[in-house]
Tab-separated table of N, CA and C in Angstrom:
chain	number	residue	atom	x	y	z
A	8	MET	N	0.849	-1.174	0.000
A	8	MET	CA	0.000	0.000	0.000
A	8	MET	C	0.898	1.242	0.000
A	9	THR	N	0.439	2.276	-0.697
A	9	THR	CA	1.226	3.504	-0.778
A	9	THR	C	0.800	4.509	0.291
A	10	ILE	N	1.692	5.440	0.559
A	10	ILE	CA	1.416	6.461	1.565
A	10	ILE	C	0.276	7.365	1.117
A	11	GLY	N	0.131	7.540	-0.200
A	11	GLY	CA	-0.955	8.353	-0.723
A	11	GLY	C	-2.326	7.785	-0.406
A	12	ALA	N	-2.405	6.476	-0.192
A	12	ALA	CA	-3.683	5.835	0.109
A	12	ALA	C	-4.162	6.115	1.521
A	13	ILE	N	-3.250	6.465	2.430
A	13	ILE	CA	-3.666	6.679	3.820
A	13	ILE	C	-3.499	8.109	4.309
A	14	CYS	N	-2.880	8.957	3.501
A	14	CYS	CA	-2.646	10.319	3.980
A	14	CYS	C	-3.952	11.104	4.046
A	15	SER	N	-3.953	12.097	4.909
A	15	SER	CA	-5.089	13.003	5.013
A	15	SER	C	-4.959	14.042	3.910
A	16	ARG	N	-6.033	14.226	3.154
A	16	ARG	CA	-6.009	15.195	2.044
A	16	ARG	C	-6.382	16.602	2.500
A	17	GLU	N	-6.826	16.721	3.728
A	17	GLU	CA	-7.151	18.037	4.278
A	17	GLU	C	-5.958	18.527	5.081
A	18	VAL	N	-5.239	19.473	4.508
A	18	VAL	CA	-4.009	19.958	5.114
A	18	VAL	C	-4.142	21.456	5.378
A	19	VAL	N	-3.772	21.865	6.553
A	19	VAL	CA	-3.761	23.283	6.883
A	19	VAL	C	-2.413	23.833	6.436
A	20	ILE	N	-2.462	24.890	5.620
A	20	ILE	CA	-1.233	25.472	5.077
A	20	ILE	C	-1.183	26.965	5.375
A	21	THR	N	0.012	27.500	5.293
A	21	THR	CA	0.222	28.942	5.378
A	21	THR	C	1.529	29.260	4.678
A	22	GLU	N	1.833	30.560	4.598
A	22	GLU	CA	3.063	31.005	3.952
A	22	GLU	C	4.133	31.290	4.992
A	23	ARG	N	5.353	31.388	4.533
A	23	ARG	CA	6.491	31.532	5.436
A	23	ARG	C	6.473	32.828	6.248
A	24	ASP	N	5.803	33.886	5.776
A	24	ASP	CA	5.815	35.155	6.501
A	24	ASP	C	4.691	35.295	7.535
A	25	THR	N	3.931	34.225	7.775
A	25	THR	CA	2.872	34.243	8.779
A	25	THR	C	3.490	34.309	10.177
A	26	PRO	N	3.065	35.300	10.995
A	26	PRO	CA	3.587	35.363	12.370
A	26	PRO	C	3.196	34.109	13.159
A	27	VAL	N	4.043	33.687	14.062
A	27	VAL	CA	3.786	32.492	14.863
A	27	VAL	C	2.505	32.646	15.679
A	28	SER	N	2.195	33.862	16.129
A	28	SER	CA	0.942	34.067	16.870
A	28	SER	C	-0.260	33.708	16.010
A	29	GLU	N	-0.222	34.073	14.739
A	29	GLU	CA	-1.307	33.730	13.809
A	29	GLU	C	-1.310	32.227	13.523
A	30	LEU	N	-0.136	31.652	13.447
A	30	LEU	CA	0.000	30.207	13.225
A	30	LEU	C	-0.662	29.436	14.363
A	31	ALA	N	-0.435	29.871	15.596
A	31	ALA	CA	-1.047	29.217	16.757
A	31	ALA	C	-2.568	29.354	16.713
A	32	ARG	N	-3.061	30.535	16.355
A	32	ARG	CA	-4.513	30.724	16.229
A	32	ARG	C	-5.092	29.809	15.146
A	33	LEU	N	-4.376	29.690	14.047
A	33	LEU	CA	-4.808	28.825	12.945
A	33	LEU	C	-4.898	27.376	13.399
A	34	MET	N	-3.907	26.921	14.154
A	34	MET	CA	-3.921	25.553	14.677
A	34	MET	C	-5.112	25.337	15.600
A	35	ARG	N	-5.381	26.319	16.454
A	35	ARG	CA	-6.513	26.200	17.377
A	35	ARG	C	-7.833	26.173	16.604
A	36	GLU	N	-8.009	27.077	15.662
A	36	GLU	CA	-9.251	27.157	14.891
A	36	GLU	C	-9.501	25.887	14.072
A	37	GLN	N	-8.451	25.351	13.485
A	37	GLN	CA	-8.574	24.174	12.624
A	37	GLN	C	-8.440	22.862	13.398
A	38	ARG	N	-8.105	22.968	14.678
A	38	ARG	CA	-7.927	21.802	15.545
A	38	ARG	C	-6.903	20.807	14.982
A	39	VAL	N	-5.732	21.348	14.679
A	39	VAL	CA	-4.636	20.534	14.165
A	39	VAL	C	-3.383	20.785	14.988
A	40	GLY	N	-2.443	19.865	14.916
A	40	GLY	CA	-1.193	19.991	15.650
A	40	GLY	C	-0.030	20.413	14.787
A	41	SER	N	-0.296	20.629	13.484
A	41	SER	CA	0.778	21.062	12.598
A	41	SER	C	0.210	21.836	11.421
A	42	VAL	N	1.068	22.683	10.867
A	42	VAL	CA	0.724	23.447	9.675
A	42	VAL	C	1.889	23.303	8.701
A	43	VAL	N	1.557	23.039	7.445
A	43	VAL	CA	2.589	22.938	6.415
A	43	VAL	C	2.809	24.332	5.830
A	44	ILE	N	4.066	24.727	5.787
A	44	ILE	CA	4.444	26.012	5.208
A	44	ILE	C	4.697	25.768	3.724
A	45	THR	N	4.018	26.541	2.875
A	45	THR	CA	4.103	26.293	1.439
A	45	THR	C	4.477	27.547	0.663
A	46	HIS	N	4.867	27.295	-0.569
A	46	HIS	CA	5.113	28.353	-1.546
A	46	HIS	C	4.290	28.006	-2.777
A	47	PHE	N	3.452	28.939	-3.237
A	47	PHE	CA	2.658	28.704	-4.432
A	47	PHE	C	3.512	29.058	-5.642
A	48	ASP	N	3.726	28.079	-6.522
A	48	ASP	CA	4.607	28.298	-7.671
A	48	ASP	C	3.852	28.565	-8.972
A	49	GLY	N	2.569	28.843	-8.878
A	49	GLY	CA	1.773	29.091	-10.079
A	49	GLY	C	0.958	27.885	-10.490
A	50	ASN	N	1.409	26.700	-10.099
A	50	ASN	CA	0.710	25.461	-10.444
A	50	ASN	C	0.167	24.721	-9.228
A	51	GLY	N	0.771	24.959	-8.097
A	51	GLY	CA	0.359	24.272	-6.883
A	51	GLY	C	1.200	24.730	-5.714
A	52	ASN	N	0.836	24.257	-4.533
A	52	ASN	CA	1.566	24.599	-3.309
A	52	ASN	C	2.685	23.598	-3.083
A	53	THR	N	3.903	24.105	-3.019
A	53	THR	CA	5.070	23.275	-2.748
A	53	THR	C	5.433	23.418	-1.275
A	54	PRO	N	5.468	22.309	-0.524
A	54	PRO	CA	5.840	22.411	0.888
A	54	PRO	C	7.303	22.792	1.057
A	55	ILE	N	7.533	23.754	1.951
A	55	ILE	CA	8.906	24.188	2.233
A	55	ILE	C	9.255	24.044	3.707
A	56	GLY	N	8.254	23.704	4.524
A	56	GLY	CA	8.507	23.536	5.943
A	56	GLY	C	7.274	23.023	6.661
A	57	LEU	N	7.456	22.711	7.922
A	57	LEU	CA	6.381	22.196	8.766
A	57	LEU	C	6.601	22.745	10.167
A	58	VAL	N	5.523	23.254	10.779
A	58	VAL	CA	5.600	23.734	12.151
A	58	VAL	C	4.552	22.990	12.960
A	59	THR	N	4.963	22.497	14.124
A	59	THR	CA	4.041	21.783	15.005
A	59	THR	C	3.738	22.642	16.233
A	60	ASP	N	2.674	22.259	16.924
A	60	ASP	CA	2.348	22.948	18.176
A	60	ASP	C	3.489	22.798	19.179
A	61	ARG	N	4.161	21.674	19.144
A	61	ARG	CA	5.302	21.447	20.039
A	61	ARG	C	6.456	22.399	19.701
A	62	ASP	N	6.686	22.640	18.398
A	62	ASP	CA	7.725	23.593	17.999
A	62	ASP	C	7.461	24.964	18.627
A	63	ILE	N	6.198	25.387	18.590
A	63	ILE	CA	5.831	26.685	19.146
A	63	ILE	C	6.044	26.693	20.656
A	64	ALA	N	5.605	25.635	21.319
A	64	ALA	CA	5.729	25.577	22.775
A	64	ALA	C	7.185	25.554	23.222
A	65	ILE	N	8.002	24.751	22.582
A	65	ILE	CA	9.397	24.569	23.003
A	65	ILE	C	10.297	25.721	22.558
A	66	SER	N	10.138	26.151	21.319
A	66	SER	CA	11.063	27.140	20.762
A	66	SER	C	10.653	28.589	20.986
A	67	ILE	N	9.373	28.835	21.204
A	67	ILE	CA	8.907	30.214	21.348
A	67	ILE	C	8.429	30.486	22.773
A	68	VAL	N	7.399	29.778	23.190
A	68	VAL	CA	6.795	30.032	24.494
A	68	VAL	C	7.783	29.779	25.632
A	69	ALA	N	8.438	28.624	25.622
A	69	ALA	CA	9.344	28.261	26.720
A	69	ALA	C	10.534	29.217	26.832
A	70	ASP	N	10.926	29.817	25.715
A	70	ASP	CA	12.059	30.747	25.732
A	70	ASP	C	11.621	32.198	25.914
A	71	GLY	N	10.309	32.439	26.070
A	71	GLY	CA	9.818	33.789	26.301
A	71	GLY	C	9.945	34.707	25.096
A	72	ILE	N	9.948	34.135	23.900
A	72	ILE	CA	10.077	34.919	22.671
A	72	ILE	C	8.692	35.427	22.261
A	73	ASP	N	8.626	36.658	21.790
A	73	ASP	CA	7.365	37.256	21.349
A	73	ASP	C	6.918	36.578	20.046
A	74	PRO	N	5.768	35.873	20.064
A	74	PRO	CA	5.310	35.166	18.866
A	74	PRO	C	4.909	36.090	17.716
A	75	GLU	N	4.792	37.377	17.985
A	75	GLU	CA	4.510	38.346	16.914
A	75	GLU	C	5.780	38.672	16.129
A	76	GLU	N	6.931	38.413	16.744
A	76	GLU	CA	8.211	38.785	16.137
A	76	GLU	C	8.851	37.653	15.327
A	77	VAL	N	8.263	36.463	15.382
A	77	VAL	CA	8.824	35.297	14.700
A	77	VAL	C	7.816	34.824	13.657
A	78	THR	N	8.303	34.431	12.505
A	78	THR	CA	7.408	33.955	11.450
A	78	THR	C	7.481	32.434	11.324
A	79	ALA	N	6.523	31.896	10.615
A	79	ALA	CA	6.498	30.456	10.345
A	79	ALA	C	7.784	30.024	9.648
A	80	GLY	N	8.270	30.844	8.737
A	80	GLY	CA	9.512	30.531	8.031
A	80	GLY	C	10.716	30.475	8.943
A	81	ASP	N	10.712	31.301	9.993
A	81	ASP	CA	11.809	31.282	10.971
A	81	ASP	C	11.800	29.997	11.784
A	82	LEU	N	10.611	29.482	12.022
A	82	LEU	CA	10.442	28.355	12.943
A	82	LEU	C	10.404	26.993	12.260
A	83	CYS	N	10.071	26.966	10.968
A	83	CYS	CA	9.830	25.666	10.329
A	83	CYS	C	11.088	24.816	10.243
A	84	ARG	N	10.849	23.523	10.301
A	84	ARG	CA	11.938	22.541	10.284
A	84	ARG	C	12.596	22.490	8.916
A	85	GLN	N	13.899	22.489	8.927
A	85	GLN	CA	14.670	22.385	7.694
A	85	GLN	C	15.739	21.321	7.892
A	86	PRO	N	16.060	20.491	6.970
A	86	PRO	CA	15.333	20.343	5.719
A	86	PRO	C	14.018	19.593	5.951
A	87	LEU	N	13.074	19.855	5.105
A	87	LEU	CA	11.766	19.225	5.213
A	87	LEU	C	11.826	17.801	4.680
A	88	VAL	N	11.226	16.893	5.420
A	88	VAL	CA	11.119	15.502	4.984
A	88	VAL	C	9.761	15.354	4.324
A	89	ASN	N	9.754	15.037	3.040
A	89	ASN	CA	8.528	14.815	2.272
A	89	ASN	C	8.372	13.336	1.951
A	90	ALA	N	7.180	12.971	1.509
A	90	ALA	CA	6.930	11.623	1.007
A	90	ALA	C	6.226	11.745	-0.333
A	91	LEU	N	6.668	10.987	-1.290
A	91	LEU	CA	6.008	10.931	-2.588
A	91	LEU	C	4.795	10.031	-2.457
A	92	GLU	N	3.643	10.462	-2.977
A	92	GLU	CA	2.395	9.732	-2.779
A	92	GLU	C	2.458	8.272	-3.226
A	93	SER	N	3.331	7.941	-4.143
A	93	SER	CA	3.429	6.572	-4.651
A	93	SER	C	4.382	5.691	-3.842
A	94	GLU	N	5.025	6.240	-2.814
A	94	GLU	CA	5.970	5.460	-2.012
A	94	GLU	C	5.259	4.457	-1.108
A	95	PRO	N	5.856	3.294	-0.915
A	95	PRO	CA	5.303	2.332	0.040
A	95	PRO	C	5.349	2.900	1.467
A	96	ILE	N	4.367	2.555	2.258
A	96	ILE	CA	4.275	3.048	3.636
A	96	ILE	C	5.547	2.725	4.418
A	97	GLY	N	6.054	1.516	4.272
A	97	GLY	CA	7.248	1.107	5.016
A	97	GLY	C	8.450	1.990	4.735
A	98	ASP	N	8.635	2.394	3.483
A	98	ASP	CA	9.763	3.266	3.130
A	98	ASP	C	9.636	4.628	3.802
A	99	VAL	N	8.409	5.142	3.829
A	99	VAL	CA	8.180	6.442	4.459
A	99	VAL	C	8.405	6.352	5.963
A	100	LEU	N	7.935	5.278	6.587
A	100	LEU	CA	8.135	5.096	8.028
A	100	LEU	C	9.620	5.039	8.379
A	101	LYS	N	10.412	4.363	7.560
A	101	LYS	CA	11.857	4.289	7.811
A	101	LYS	C	12.477	5.679	7.770
A	102	ARG	N	12.069	6.486	6.780
A	102	ARG	CA	12.606	7.831	6.668
A	102	ARG	C	12.148	8.712	7.836
A	103	MET	N	10.901	8.541	8.260
A	103	MET	CA	10.403	9.293	9.420
A	103	MET	C	11.225	8.952	10.655
A	104	ARG	N	11.507	7.671	10.838
A	104	ARG	CA	12.305	7.237	11.990
A	104	ARG	C	13.721	7.807	11.903
A	105	GLN	N	14.329	7.749	10.716
A	105	GLN	CA	15.690	8.262	10.545
A	105	GLN	C	15.792	9.745	10.883
A	106	HIS	N	14.752	10.493	10.550
A	106	HIS	CA	14.768	11.944	10.769
A	106	HIS	C	14.091	12.359	12.073
A	107	GLY	N	13.491	11.399	12.776
A	107	GLY	CA	12.851	11.689	14.047
A	107	GLY	C	11.637	12.588	13.924
A	108	VAL	N	10.826	12.365	12.891
A	108	VAL	CA	9.617	13.172	12.700
A	108	VAL	C	8.381	12.286	12.756
A	109	ARG	N	7.286	12.879	13.221
A	109	ARG	CA	6.020	12.149	13.351
A	109	ARG	C	5.035	12.473	12.243
A	110	ARG	N	5.318	13.516	11.470
A	110	ARG	CA	4.425	13.939	10.391
A	110	ARG	C	5.259	14.311	9.179
A	111	VAL	N	4.749	13.980	7.988
A	111	VAL	CA	5.411	14.419	6.764
A	111	VAL	C	4.369	14.827	5.721
A	112	PRO	N	4.666	15.911	5.005
A	112	PRO	CA	3.811	16.274	3.883
A	112	PRO	C	3.945	15.226	2.775
A	113	VAL	N	2.853	14.990	2.078
A	113	VAL	CA	2.841	14.044	0.961
A	113	VAL	C	2.681	14.861	-0.318
A	114	VAL	N	3.536	14.583	-1.293
A	114	VAL	CA	3.560	15.359	-2.530
A	114	VAL	C	3.358	14.451	-3.742
A	115	ASN	N	2.944	15.069	-4.855
A	115	ASN	CA	2.844	14.354	-6.121
A	115	ASN	C	4.183	14.464	-6.853
A	116	LYS	N	4.269	13.917	-8.060
A	116	LYS	CA	5.547	13.927	-8.785
A	116	LYS	C	6.101	15.324	-9.028
A	117	PRO	N	5.257	16.320	-9.361
A	117	PRO	CA	5.813	17.676	-9.528
A	117	PRO	C	6.245	18.328	-8.211
A	118	GLY	N	5.950	17.675	-7.059
A	118	GLY	CA	6.350	18.210	-5.768
A	118	GLY	C	5.310	19.077	-5.096
A	119	HIS	N	4.079	19.033	-5.602
A	119	HIS	CA	3.003	19.824	-4.996
A	119	HIS	C	2.309	19.040	-3.891
A	120	LEU	N	1.936	19.747	-2.857
A	120	LEU	CA	1.300	19.158	-1.682
A	120	LEU	C	-0.045	18.531	-2.036
A	121	ILE	N	-0.224	17.275	-1.616
A	121	ILE	CA	-1.518	16.607	-1.819
A	121	ILE	C	-2.080	16.077	-0.500
A	122	GLY	N	-1.266	16.069	0.560
A	122	GLY	CA	-1.747	15.553	1.829
A	122	GLY	C	-0.675	15.595	2.892
A	123	ILE	N	-1.013	15.009	4.022
A	123	ILE	CA	-0.058	14.893	5.122
A	123	ILE	C	-0.310	13.551	5.795
A	124	VAL	N	0.743	12.926	6.259
A	124	VAL	CA	0.594	11.668	6.974
A	124	VAL	C	1.302	11.789	8.321
A	125	ALA	N	0.651	11.255	9.329
A	125	ALA	CA	1.203	11.259	10.678
A	125	ALA	C	1.338	9.819	11.155
A	126	VAL	N	2.177	9.626	12.140
A	126	VAL	CA	2.340	8.298	12.730
A	126	VAL	C	0.978	7.756	13.153
A	127	ASP	N	0.102	8.620	13.660
A	127	ASP	CA	-1.232	8.188	14.079
A	127	ASP	C	-2.031	7.562	12.930
A	128	ASP	N	-1.859	8.087	11.706
A	128	ASP	CA	-2.554	7.526	10.548
A	128	ASP	C	-2.114	6.085	10.293
A	129	VAL	N	-0.825	5.843	10.436
A	129	VAL	CA	-0.294	4.497	10.228
A	129	VAL	C	-0.765	3.573	11.351
A	130	LEU	N	-0.786	4.081	12.583
A	130	LEU	CA	-1.281	3.274	13.706
A	130	LEU	C	-2.749	2.901	13.512
A	131	ASP	N	-3.558	3.832	13.008
A	131	ASP	CA	-4.967	3.530	12.716
A	131	ASP	C	-5.084	2.410	11.692
A	132	LEU	N	-4.260	2.485	10.645
A	132	LEU	CA	-4.276	1.449	9.619
A	132	LEU	C	-3.887	0.098	10.212
A	133	LEU	N	-2.811	0.078	10.992
A	133	LEU	CA	-2.362	-1.176	11.592
A	133	LEU	C	-3.403	-1.749	12.550
A	134	ALA	N	-4.041	-0.892	13.335
A	134	ALA	CA	-5.075	-1.357	14.257
A	134	ALA	C	-6.228	-1.990	13.489
A	135	SER	N	-6.606	-1.386	12.384
A	135	SER	CA	-7.680	-1.928	11.558
A	135	SER	C	-7.282	-3.280	10.958
A	136	GLU	N	-6.050	-3.358	10.469
A	136	GLU	CA	-5.554	-4.605	9.889
A	136	GLU	C	-5.488	-5.716	10.942
A	137	LEU	N	-5.028	-5.381	12.134
A	137	LEU	CA	-4.964	-6.377	13.207
A	137	LEU	C	-6.352	-6.831	13.639
A	138	SER	N	-7.292	-5.912	13.652
A	138	SER	CA	-8.677	-6.257	13.985
A	138	SER	C	-9.249	-7.226	12.962
A	139	ASP	N	-8.979	-6.954	11.686
A	139	ASP	CA	-9.443	-7.864	10.630
A	139	ASP	C	-8.808	-9.248	10.779
A	140	LEU	N	-7.539	-9.278	11.109
A	140	LEU	CA	-6.836	-10.543	11.299
A	140	LEU	C	-7.420	-11.315	12.482
A	141	ALA	N	-7.708	-10.629	13.559
A	141	ALA	CA	-8.313	-11.278	14.731
A	141	ALA	C	-9.683	-11.846	14.374
A	142	ALA	N	-10.450	-11.134	13.552
A	142	ALA	CA	-11.766	-11.615	13.129
A	142	ALA	C	-11.649	-12.895	12.306
A	143	VAL	N	-10.605	-12.992	11.490
A	143	VAL	CA	-10.371	-14.214	10.713
A	143	VAL	C	-10.133	-15.391	11.654
A	144	LEU	N	-9.312	-15.159	12.675
A	144	LEU	CA	-9.016	-16.235	13.626
A	144	LEU	C	-10.262	-16.672	14.391
A	145	VAL	N	-11.082	-15.725	14.805
A	145	VAL	CA	-12.321	-16.051	15.519
A	145	VAL	C	-13.242	-16.872	14.628
A	146	GLN	N	-13.379	-16.450	13.368
A	146	GLN	CA	-14.252	-17.183	12.442
A	146	GLN	C	-13.722	-18.593	12.184
A	147	GLU	N	-12.408	-18.717	12.076
A	147	GLU	CA	-11.814	-20.031	11.871
A	147	GLU	C	-12.112	-20.942	13.065
A	148	GLN	N	-12.011	-20.406	14.264
A	148	GLN	CA	-12.310	-21.202	15.452
A	148	GLN	C	-13.777	-21.624	15.478
A	149	ARG	N	-14.663	-20.751	15.070
A	149	ARG	CA	-16.092	-21.094	15.002
A	149	ARG	C	-16.343	-22.202	13.989
A	150	ASN	N	-15.684	-22.069	12.838
A	150	ASN	CA	-15.840	-23.103	11.807
A	150	ASN	C	-15.349	-24.451	12.295
A	151	GLU	N	-14.245	-24.468	13.001
A	151	GLU	CA	-13.706	-25.729	13.562
A	151	GLU	C	-14.659	-26.313	14.592
A	152	ALA	N	-15.250	-25.457	15.417
A	152	ALA	CA	-16.182	-25.933	16.444
A	152	ALA	C	-17.412	-26.562	15.807
A	153	ILE	N	-17.864	-26.009	14.701
A	153	ILE	CA	-19.036	-26.555	13.999
A	153	ILE	C	-18.698	-27.931	13.434
A	154	LYS	N	-17.487	-28.058	12.854
A	154	LYS	CA	-17.079	-29.346	12.254
A	154	LYS	C	-16.961	-30.420	13.308
A	155	VAL	N	-16.436	-30.061	14.486
A	155	VAL	CA	-16.226	-31.034	15.568
A	155	VAL	C	-17.533	-31.382	16.247
A	156	GLY	N	-18.373	-30.376	16.464
A	156	GLY	CA	-19.594	-30.547	17.235
A	156	GLY	C	-20.668	-31.148	16.443
């Protein structure tokens, strides 16, 4: 299965010059823990960074920095780890682990943003797959009981 099959297609985006105070308000309003920083190149939005609520808390709030004085571009993680929508989930997970990130923007071949995937999305998929597997085992046991009984 590819990462494009499980990524969320609803992504909150902003531009690099957005003040961090506005970024925090955007996260609260949209009820998300991250915002992808993009650049519109005339054809689509190209991700150039990612800011999480944790980035704001650790790098701005904890250090007493005025969130009006810092922009999303100042705070976003560089280099950005992206995933191509056609990549296998396992390959993306390995790269996420190598870079120590929990979320990555998902892009198409031209590099335009099409979604975002988080570790939670993969956990949801695995939980569903394990549930289906458990159901197979339960049904098999029922079938055996019918044959014996």
